[in-house]
Coordinates of C-alpha atoms and ligand atoms in Angstrom, one line a residue:
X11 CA 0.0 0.0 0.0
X12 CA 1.4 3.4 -0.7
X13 CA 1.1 6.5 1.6
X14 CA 0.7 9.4 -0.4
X15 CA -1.2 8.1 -3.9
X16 CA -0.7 11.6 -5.4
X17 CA 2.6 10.9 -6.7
X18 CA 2.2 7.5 -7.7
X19 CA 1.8 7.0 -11.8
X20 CA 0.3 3.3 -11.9
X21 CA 1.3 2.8 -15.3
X22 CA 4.6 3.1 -14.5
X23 CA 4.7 0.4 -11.9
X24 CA 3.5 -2.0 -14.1
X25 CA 5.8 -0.8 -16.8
X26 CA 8.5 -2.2 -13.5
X27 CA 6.9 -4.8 -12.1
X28 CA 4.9 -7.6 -14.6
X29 CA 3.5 -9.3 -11.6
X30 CA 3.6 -6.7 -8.1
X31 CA 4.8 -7.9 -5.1
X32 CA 1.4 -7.2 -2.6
X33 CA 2.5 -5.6 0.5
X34 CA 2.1 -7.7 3.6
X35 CA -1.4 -6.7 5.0
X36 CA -1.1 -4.7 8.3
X37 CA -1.5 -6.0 11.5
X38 CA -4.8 -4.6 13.7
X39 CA -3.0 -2.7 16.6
X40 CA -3.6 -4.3 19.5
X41 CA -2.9 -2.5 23.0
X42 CA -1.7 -4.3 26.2
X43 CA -4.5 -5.2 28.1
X44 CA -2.0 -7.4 30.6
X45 CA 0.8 -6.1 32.8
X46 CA 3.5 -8.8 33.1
X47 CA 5.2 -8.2 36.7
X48 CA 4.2 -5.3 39.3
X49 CA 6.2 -5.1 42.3
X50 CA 5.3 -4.2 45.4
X51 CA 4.1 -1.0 45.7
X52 CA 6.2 1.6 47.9
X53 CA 4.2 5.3 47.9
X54 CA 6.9 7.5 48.6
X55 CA 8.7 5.6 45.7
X56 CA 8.8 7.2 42.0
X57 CA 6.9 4.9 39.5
X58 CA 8.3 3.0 36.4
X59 CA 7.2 1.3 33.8
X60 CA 9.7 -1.7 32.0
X61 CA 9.2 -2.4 28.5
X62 CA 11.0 -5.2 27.6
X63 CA 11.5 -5.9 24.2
X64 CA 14.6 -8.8 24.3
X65 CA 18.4 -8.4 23.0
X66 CA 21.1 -9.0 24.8
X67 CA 20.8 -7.7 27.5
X68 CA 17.6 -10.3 28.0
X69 CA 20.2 -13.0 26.6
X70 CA 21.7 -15.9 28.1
X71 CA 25.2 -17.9 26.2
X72 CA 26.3 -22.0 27.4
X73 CA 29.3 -20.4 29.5
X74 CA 30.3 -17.1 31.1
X75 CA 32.7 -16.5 28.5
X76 CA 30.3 -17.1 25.6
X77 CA 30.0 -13.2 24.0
X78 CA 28.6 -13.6 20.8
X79 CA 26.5 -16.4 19.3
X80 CA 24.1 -16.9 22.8
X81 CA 20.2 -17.1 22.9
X82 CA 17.3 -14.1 23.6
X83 CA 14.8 -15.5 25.9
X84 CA 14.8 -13.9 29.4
X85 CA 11.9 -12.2 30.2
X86 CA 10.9 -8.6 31.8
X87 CA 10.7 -10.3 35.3
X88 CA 13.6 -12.3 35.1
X89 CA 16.0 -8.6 33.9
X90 CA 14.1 -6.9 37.5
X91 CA 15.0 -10.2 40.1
X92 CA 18.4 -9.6 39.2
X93 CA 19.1 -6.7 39.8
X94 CA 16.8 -6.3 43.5
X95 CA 18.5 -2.9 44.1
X96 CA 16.0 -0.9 41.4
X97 CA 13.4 -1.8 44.1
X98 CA 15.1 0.3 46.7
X99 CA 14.7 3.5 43.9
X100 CA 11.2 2.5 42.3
X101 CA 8.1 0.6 42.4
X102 CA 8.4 -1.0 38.9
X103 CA 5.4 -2.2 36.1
X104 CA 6.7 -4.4 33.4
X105 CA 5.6 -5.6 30.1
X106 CA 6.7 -8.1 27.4
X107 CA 6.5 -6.5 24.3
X108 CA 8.8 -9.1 22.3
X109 CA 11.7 -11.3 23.3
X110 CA 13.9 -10.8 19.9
X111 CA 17.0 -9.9 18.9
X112 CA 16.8 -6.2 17.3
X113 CA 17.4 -6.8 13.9
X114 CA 13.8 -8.5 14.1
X115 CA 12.4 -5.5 16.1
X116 CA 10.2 -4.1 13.1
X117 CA 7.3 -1.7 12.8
X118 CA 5.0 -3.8 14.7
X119 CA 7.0 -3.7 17.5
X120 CA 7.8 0.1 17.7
X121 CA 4.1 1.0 17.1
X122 CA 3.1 -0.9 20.1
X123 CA 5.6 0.2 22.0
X124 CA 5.4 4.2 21.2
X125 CA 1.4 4.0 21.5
X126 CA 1.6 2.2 24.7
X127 CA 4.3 4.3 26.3
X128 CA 1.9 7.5 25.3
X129 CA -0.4 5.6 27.4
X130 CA 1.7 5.4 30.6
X131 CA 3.3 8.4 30.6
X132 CA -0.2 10.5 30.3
X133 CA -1.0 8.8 34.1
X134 CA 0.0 11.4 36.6
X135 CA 1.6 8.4 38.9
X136 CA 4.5 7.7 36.6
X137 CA 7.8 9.2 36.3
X138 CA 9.0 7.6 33.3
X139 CA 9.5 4.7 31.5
X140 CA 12.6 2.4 30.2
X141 CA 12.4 0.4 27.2
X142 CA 15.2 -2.4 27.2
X143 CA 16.2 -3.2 23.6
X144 CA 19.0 -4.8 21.8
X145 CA 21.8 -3.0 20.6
X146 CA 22.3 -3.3 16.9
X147 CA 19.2 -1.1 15.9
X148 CA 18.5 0.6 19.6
X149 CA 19.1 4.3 17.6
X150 CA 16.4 2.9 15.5
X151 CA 13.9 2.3 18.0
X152 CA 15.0 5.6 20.2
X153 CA 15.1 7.8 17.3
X154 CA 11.3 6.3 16.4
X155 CA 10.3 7.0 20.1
X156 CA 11.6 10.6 20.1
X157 CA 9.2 11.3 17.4
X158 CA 6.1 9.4 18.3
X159 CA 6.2 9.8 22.0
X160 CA 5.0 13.4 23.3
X161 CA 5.5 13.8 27.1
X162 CA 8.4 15.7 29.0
X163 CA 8.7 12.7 30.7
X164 CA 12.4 10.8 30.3
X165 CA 11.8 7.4 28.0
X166 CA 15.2 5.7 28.6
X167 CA 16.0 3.4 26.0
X168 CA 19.0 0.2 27.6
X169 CA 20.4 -2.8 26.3
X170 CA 23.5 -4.7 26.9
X171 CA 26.9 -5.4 24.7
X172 CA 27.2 -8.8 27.0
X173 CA 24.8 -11.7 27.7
X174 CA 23.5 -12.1 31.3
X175 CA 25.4 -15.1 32.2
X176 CA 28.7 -13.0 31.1
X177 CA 31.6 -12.6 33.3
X178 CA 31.3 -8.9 33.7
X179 CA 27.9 -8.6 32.1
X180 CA 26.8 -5.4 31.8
X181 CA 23.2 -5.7 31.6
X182 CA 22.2 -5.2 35.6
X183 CA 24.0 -2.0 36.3
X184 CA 23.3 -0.7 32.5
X185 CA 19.6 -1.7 33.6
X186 CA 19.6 -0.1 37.4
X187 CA 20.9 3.3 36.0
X188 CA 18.0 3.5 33.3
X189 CA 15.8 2.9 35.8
X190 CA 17.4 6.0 37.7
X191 CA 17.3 7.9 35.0
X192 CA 13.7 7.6 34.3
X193 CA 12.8 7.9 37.7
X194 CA 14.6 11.3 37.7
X195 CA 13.5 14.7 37.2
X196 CA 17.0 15.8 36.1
X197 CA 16.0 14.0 32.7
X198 CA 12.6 15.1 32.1
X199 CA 12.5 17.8 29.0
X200 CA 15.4 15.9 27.0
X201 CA 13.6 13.5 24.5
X202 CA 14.4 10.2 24.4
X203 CA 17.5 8.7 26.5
X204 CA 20.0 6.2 25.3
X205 CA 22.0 5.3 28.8
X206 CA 24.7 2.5 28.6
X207 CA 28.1 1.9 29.9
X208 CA 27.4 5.1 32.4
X209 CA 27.0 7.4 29.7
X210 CA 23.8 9.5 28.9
X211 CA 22.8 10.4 25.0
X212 CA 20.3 11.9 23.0
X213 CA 18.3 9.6 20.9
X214 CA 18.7 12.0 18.9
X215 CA 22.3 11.7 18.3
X216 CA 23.7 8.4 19.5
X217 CA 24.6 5.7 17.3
X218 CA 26.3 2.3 17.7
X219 CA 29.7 2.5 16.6
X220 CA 31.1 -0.7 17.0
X221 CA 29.6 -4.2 16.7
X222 CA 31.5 -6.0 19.5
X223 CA 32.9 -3.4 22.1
X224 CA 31.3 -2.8 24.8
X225 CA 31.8 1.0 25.0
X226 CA 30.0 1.0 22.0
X227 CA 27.2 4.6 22.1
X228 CA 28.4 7.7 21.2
X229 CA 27.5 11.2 19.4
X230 CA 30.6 12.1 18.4
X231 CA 30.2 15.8 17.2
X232 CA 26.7 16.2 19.3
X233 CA 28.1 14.7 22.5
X234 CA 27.0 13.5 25.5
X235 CA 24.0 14.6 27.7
X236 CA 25.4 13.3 30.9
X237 CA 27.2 10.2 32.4
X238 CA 26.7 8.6 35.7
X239 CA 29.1 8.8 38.2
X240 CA 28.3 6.5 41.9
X241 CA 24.8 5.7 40.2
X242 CA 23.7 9.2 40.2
X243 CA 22.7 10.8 36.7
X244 CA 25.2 13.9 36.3
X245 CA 24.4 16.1 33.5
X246 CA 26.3 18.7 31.1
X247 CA 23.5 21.0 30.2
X248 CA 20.6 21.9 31.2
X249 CA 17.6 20.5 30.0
X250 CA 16.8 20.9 26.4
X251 CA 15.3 19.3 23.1
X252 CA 17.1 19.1 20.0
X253 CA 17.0 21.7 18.0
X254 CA 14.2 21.1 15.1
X255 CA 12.8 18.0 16.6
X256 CA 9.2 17.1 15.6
X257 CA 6.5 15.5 17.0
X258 CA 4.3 12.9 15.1
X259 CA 0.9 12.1 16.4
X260 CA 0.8 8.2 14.9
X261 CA -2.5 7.4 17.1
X262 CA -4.0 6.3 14.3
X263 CA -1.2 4.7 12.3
X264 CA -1.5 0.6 12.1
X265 CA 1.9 0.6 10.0
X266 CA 4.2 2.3 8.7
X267 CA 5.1 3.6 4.8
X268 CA 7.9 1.2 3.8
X269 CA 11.4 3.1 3.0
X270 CA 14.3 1.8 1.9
X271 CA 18.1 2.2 2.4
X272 CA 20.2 1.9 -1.0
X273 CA 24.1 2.2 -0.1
X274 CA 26.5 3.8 -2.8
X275 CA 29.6 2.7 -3.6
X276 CA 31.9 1.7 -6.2
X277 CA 30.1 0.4 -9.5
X278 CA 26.4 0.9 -7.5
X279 CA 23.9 -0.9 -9.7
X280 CA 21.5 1.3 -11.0
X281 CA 19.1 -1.1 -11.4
X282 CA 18.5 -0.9 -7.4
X283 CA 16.5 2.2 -7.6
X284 CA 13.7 0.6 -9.8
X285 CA 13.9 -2.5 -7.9
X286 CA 13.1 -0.5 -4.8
X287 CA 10.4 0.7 -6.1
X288 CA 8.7 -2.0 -7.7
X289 CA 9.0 -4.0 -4.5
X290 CA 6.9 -1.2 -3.1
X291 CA 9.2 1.5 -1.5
X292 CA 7.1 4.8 -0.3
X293 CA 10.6 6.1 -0.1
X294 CA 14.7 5.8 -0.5
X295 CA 17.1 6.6 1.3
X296 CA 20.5 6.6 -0.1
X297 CA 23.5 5.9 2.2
X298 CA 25.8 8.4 0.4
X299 CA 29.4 8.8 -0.7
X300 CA 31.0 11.8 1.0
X301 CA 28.0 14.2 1.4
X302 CA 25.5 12.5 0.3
X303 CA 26.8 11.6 -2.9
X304 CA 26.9 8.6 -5.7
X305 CA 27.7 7.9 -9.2
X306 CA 26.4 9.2 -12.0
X307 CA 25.5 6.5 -13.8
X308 CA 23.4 5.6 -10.0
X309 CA 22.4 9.4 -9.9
X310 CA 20.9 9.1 -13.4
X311 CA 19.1 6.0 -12.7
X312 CA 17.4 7.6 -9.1
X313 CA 16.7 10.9 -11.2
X314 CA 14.9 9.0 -13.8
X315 CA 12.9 7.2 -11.5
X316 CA 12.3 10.4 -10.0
X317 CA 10.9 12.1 -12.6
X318 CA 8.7 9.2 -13.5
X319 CA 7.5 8.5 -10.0
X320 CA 7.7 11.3 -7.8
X321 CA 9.2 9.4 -4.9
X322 CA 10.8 10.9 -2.1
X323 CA 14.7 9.9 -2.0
X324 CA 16.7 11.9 0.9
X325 CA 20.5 11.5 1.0
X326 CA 22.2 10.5 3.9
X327 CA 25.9 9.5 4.3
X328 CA 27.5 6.3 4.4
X329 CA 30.3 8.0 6.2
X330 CA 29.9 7.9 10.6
X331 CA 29.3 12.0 11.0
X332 CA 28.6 14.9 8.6
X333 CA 25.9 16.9 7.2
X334 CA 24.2 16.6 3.7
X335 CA 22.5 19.9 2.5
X336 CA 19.7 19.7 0.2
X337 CA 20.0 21.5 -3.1
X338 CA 17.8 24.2 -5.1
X339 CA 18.2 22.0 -7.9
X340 CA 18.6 18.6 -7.2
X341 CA 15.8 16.2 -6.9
X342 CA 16.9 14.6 -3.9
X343 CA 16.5 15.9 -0.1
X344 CA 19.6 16.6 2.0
X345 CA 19.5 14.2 5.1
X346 CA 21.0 17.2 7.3
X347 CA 22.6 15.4 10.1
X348 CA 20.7 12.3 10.2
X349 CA 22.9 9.2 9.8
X350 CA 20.7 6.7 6.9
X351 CA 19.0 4.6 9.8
X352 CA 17.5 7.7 11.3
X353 CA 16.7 9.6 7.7
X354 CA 15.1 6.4 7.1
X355 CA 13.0 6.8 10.5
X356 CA 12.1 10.3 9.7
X357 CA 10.8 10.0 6.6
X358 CA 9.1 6.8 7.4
X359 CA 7.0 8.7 9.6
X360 CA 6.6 11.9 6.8
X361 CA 5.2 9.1 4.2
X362 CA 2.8 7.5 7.2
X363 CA 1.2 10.8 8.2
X364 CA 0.7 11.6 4.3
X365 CA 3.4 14.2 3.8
X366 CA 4.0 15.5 0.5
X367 CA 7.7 16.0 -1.0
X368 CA 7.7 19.4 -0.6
X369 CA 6.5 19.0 3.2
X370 CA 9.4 16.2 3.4
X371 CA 11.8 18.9 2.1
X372 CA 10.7 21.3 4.5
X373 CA 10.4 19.1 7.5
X374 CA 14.5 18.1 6.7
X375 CA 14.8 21.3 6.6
X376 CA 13.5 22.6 9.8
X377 CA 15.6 19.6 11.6
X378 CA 18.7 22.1 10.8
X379 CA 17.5 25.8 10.9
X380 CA 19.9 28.0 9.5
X381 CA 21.5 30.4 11.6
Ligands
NAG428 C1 9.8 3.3 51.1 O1 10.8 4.1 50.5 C2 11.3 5.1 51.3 C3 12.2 6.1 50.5 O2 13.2 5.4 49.9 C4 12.1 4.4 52.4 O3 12.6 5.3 53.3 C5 11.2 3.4 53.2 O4 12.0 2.6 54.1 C6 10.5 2.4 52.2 N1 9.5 1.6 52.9 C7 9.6 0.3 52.8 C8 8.4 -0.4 53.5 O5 10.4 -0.3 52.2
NAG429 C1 3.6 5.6 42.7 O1 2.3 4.9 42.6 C2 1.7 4.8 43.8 C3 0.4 3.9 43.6 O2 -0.3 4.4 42.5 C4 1.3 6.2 44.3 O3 0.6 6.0 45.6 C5 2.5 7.0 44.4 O4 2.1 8.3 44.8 C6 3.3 7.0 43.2 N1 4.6 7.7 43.4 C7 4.8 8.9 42.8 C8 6.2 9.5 43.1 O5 4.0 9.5 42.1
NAG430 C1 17.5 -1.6 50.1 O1 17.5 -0.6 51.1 C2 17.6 -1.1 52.4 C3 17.5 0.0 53.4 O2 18.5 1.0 53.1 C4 18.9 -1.9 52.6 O3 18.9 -2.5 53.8 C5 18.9 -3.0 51.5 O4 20.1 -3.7 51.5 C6 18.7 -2.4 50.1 N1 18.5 -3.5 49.2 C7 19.3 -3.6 48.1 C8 19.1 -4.8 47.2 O5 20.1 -2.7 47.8
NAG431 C1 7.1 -8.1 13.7 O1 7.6 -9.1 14.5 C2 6.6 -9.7 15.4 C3 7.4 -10.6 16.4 O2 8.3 -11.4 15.8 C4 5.6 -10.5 14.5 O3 4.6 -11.0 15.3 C5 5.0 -9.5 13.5 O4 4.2 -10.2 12.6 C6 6.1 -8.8 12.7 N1 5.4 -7.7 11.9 C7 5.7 -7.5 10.7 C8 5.0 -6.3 10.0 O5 6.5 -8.2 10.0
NAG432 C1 -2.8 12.4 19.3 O1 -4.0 13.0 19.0 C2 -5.0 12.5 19.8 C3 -6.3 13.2 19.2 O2 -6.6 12.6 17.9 C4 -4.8 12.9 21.2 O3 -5.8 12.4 22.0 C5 -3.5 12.2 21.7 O4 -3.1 12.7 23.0 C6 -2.4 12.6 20.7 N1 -1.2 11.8 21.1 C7 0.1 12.3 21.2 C8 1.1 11.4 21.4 O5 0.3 13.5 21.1
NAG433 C1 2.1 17.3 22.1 O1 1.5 17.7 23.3 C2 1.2 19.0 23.4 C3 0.6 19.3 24.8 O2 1.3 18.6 25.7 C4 0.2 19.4 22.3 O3 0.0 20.8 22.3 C5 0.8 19.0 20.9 O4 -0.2 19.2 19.9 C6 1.1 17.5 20.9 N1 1.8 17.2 19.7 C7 1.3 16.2 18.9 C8 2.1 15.9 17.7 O5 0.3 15.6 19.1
NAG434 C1 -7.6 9.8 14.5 O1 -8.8 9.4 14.0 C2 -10.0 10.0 14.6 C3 -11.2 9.4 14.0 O2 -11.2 9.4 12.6 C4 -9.9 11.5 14.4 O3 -11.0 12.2 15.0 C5 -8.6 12.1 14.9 O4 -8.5 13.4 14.6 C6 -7.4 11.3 14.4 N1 -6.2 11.8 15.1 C7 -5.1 12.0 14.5 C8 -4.0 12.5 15.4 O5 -4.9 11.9 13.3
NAG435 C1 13.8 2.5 -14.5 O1 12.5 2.5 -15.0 C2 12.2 3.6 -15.9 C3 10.7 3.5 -16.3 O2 10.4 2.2 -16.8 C4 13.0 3.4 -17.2 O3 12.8 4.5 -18.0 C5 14.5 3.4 -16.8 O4 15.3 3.2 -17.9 C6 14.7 2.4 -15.7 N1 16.1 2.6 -15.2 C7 17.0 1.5 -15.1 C8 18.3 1.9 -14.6 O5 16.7 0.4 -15.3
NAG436 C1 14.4 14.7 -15.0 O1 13.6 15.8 -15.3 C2 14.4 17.0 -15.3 C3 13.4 18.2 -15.4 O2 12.5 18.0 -16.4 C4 15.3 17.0 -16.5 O3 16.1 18.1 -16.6 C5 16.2 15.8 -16.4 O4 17.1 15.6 -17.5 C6 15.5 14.5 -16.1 N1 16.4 13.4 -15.8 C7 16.4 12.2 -16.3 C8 17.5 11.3 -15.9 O5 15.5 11.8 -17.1

């Protein structure tokens, strides 16, 4: 199904595409009607609310040196009864949402979790919530949460680099100091959290930056919001959103417009582009060379399909940091600061809520007002 119809030119996809591949049908949004764990309740305690979605951090290996190759498969309870200490500091809720690793975490997933933590945080008793994730698309899920949740409450999004049964796991602490974090009104009016391995980012920002390490989060031009020192959220700045952040309303939204990332590189094929589009992309994303850039051969192919289709393509870059500008001429978007993973987010979102391309342009724009 596509998102915005007004740009879509039928004939050309089946000009593409002799037989279309059907999108999958989307789900009907269900919303928890079961709490998994509640713990005792303690009234002078602040309250939060566990959303437990698996990774490692909910992981368990065959010996305490196992690091890589181990199962998903604790569960919400399991993460809070090791670590007794968060019961000292708050009276804790807890849902399963999913118990996968999180390159299965899909739109399913972060729909439920981003309507359901609108949910929470509207009830005067809580403080705040923590969503414990896995680590290889966390930015994903925080970035989506930034924009779909609207409270000045902290959502603190955790996971772990090592399996529970890990010599030196850091799961437990990672998980106490979310919980301290969203339990604090230090963190309120900052967007979404991202707190591992003591240090505090902006969903906004952070990024996984290597795939085994277990200092792993960082924002490396944006920087850090805080770090913890003795288990006590310390903070750099006072409190503030990013600049140009947006708020999407996605109450109504069963799924989400499907956007994909194409990567540029040496000898790109430029048959990718059309192939995108005839397996149903509402939207590109390209993973540029330098600022945002790729062939020409690959440019001409995206700028034909363009012109045929209409459909939004932003450029992002393949490289960690930096900044793509958008053009007056060219056909594609600038992705500003956005790494391709969070462009993708963004205009994910745009295409959901029925943005137009010009409205996509604009809201890139707004992310990175000019001076
Ligand atoms: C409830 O929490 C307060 C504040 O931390 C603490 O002083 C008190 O001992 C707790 N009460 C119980 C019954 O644990
Ligand atoms: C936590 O929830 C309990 C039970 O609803 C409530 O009595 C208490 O006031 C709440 N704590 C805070 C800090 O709001
Ligand atoms: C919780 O606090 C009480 C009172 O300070 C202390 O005796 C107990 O050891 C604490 N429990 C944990 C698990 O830290
Ligand atoms: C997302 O993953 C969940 C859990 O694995 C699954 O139930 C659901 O069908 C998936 N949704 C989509 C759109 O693939
Ligand atoms: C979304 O809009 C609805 C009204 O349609 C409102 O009730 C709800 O609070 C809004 N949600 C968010 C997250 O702003
Ligand atoms: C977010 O909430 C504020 C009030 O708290 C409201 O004015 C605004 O419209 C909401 N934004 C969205 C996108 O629903
Ligand atoms: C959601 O749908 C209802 C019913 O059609 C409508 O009244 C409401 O404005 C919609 N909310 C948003 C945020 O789109
Ligand atoms: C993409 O499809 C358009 C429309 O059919 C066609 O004109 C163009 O040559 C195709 N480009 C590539 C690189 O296959
Ligand atoms: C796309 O359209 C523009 C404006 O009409 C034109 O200048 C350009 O040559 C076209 N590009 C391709 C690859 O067809």
């Amino acid at each position: 199904m596509r998102f915005s119809p007004a740009y879509v030119l039928p004939a050309f996809r089946a000009l593409v595409l002799a037989s279309p591949i059907a999108h999958p049908e989307s789900e009907t949004h269900t919303l928890f009607v079961r709490q998994d764990i509640q713990t005792p309740i303690n009234a002078s305690l602040p309250n939060v609310t566990i959303f437990a979605t698996g990774g490692t951090i909910a992981s368990q290996g065959t010996t305490n040196t196992q690091t890589i190759g181990y199962q998903v498969g604790l569960g919400v309870q399991q993460l809070v009864d090791a670590v007794p200490e968060i019961l000292n500091i708050s009276n804790i809720a807890g849902y399963q949402i999913s118990n996968v690793d999180s390159g299965s975490v899909n739109q399913t997933i972060s729909l439920k979790l981003a309507h359901q933590i609108n949910e929470e945080l509207a009830k005067d008793e809580i403080s705040g919530v923590v969503v414990t994730h896995g680590t290889d698309t966390l930015e994903e899920t925080a970035f989506f949460l930034e924009l779909a949740v609207n409270s000045s409450k902290p959502v603190v999004v955790v996971g772990a680099m090592r399996p529970a049964t890990a010599l030196s796991a850091d799961g437990p602490l990672n998980l106490l100091q979310a919980v301290t974090l969203a339990a604090s009104e230090n963190a309120k009016d900052r967007g979404t959290l991202i707190s591992l391995n003591d240090r505090i980012g902006s969903a906004f920002y952070t990024t996984k930056n290597n795939a085994n390490s277990l200092d792993t989060f960082f924002s490396t031009e944006a920087g850090q919001l805080g770090f913890f020192i003795n288990q006590v959220p310390y903070f750099y700045y006072a409190p503030a959103a990013p600049l140009g952040v947006t708020h999407f309303n996605l109450t109504n939204a069963t799924s989400l417009a499907q956007v994909d990332i194409l990567y540029a590189h040496q000898d790109m094929d430029p048959a990718l582009f059309n192939a995108s589009y005839a397996a149903g992309a509402d939207g590109i994303v390209v993973a540029g060379v330098g600022a945002g850039g790729m062939s020409s051969v690959a440019s001409e192919a995206a700028e034909s399909l363009f012109n045929a289709t209409g459909i939004p393509m932003v450029s992002s870059h393949r490289s960690a940091d930096g900044f793509v500008p958008s053009s007056e001429e060219g056909f594609t978007i600038g992705g500003g600061f956005y790494n391709p993973q969070k462009a993708r987010v963004l205009l994910q979102m745009a295409l959901t809520l029925g943005y137009d391309y010009d409205e996509i342009k604009e809201l890139f724009a707004q992310s990175y007002p000019m001076p």
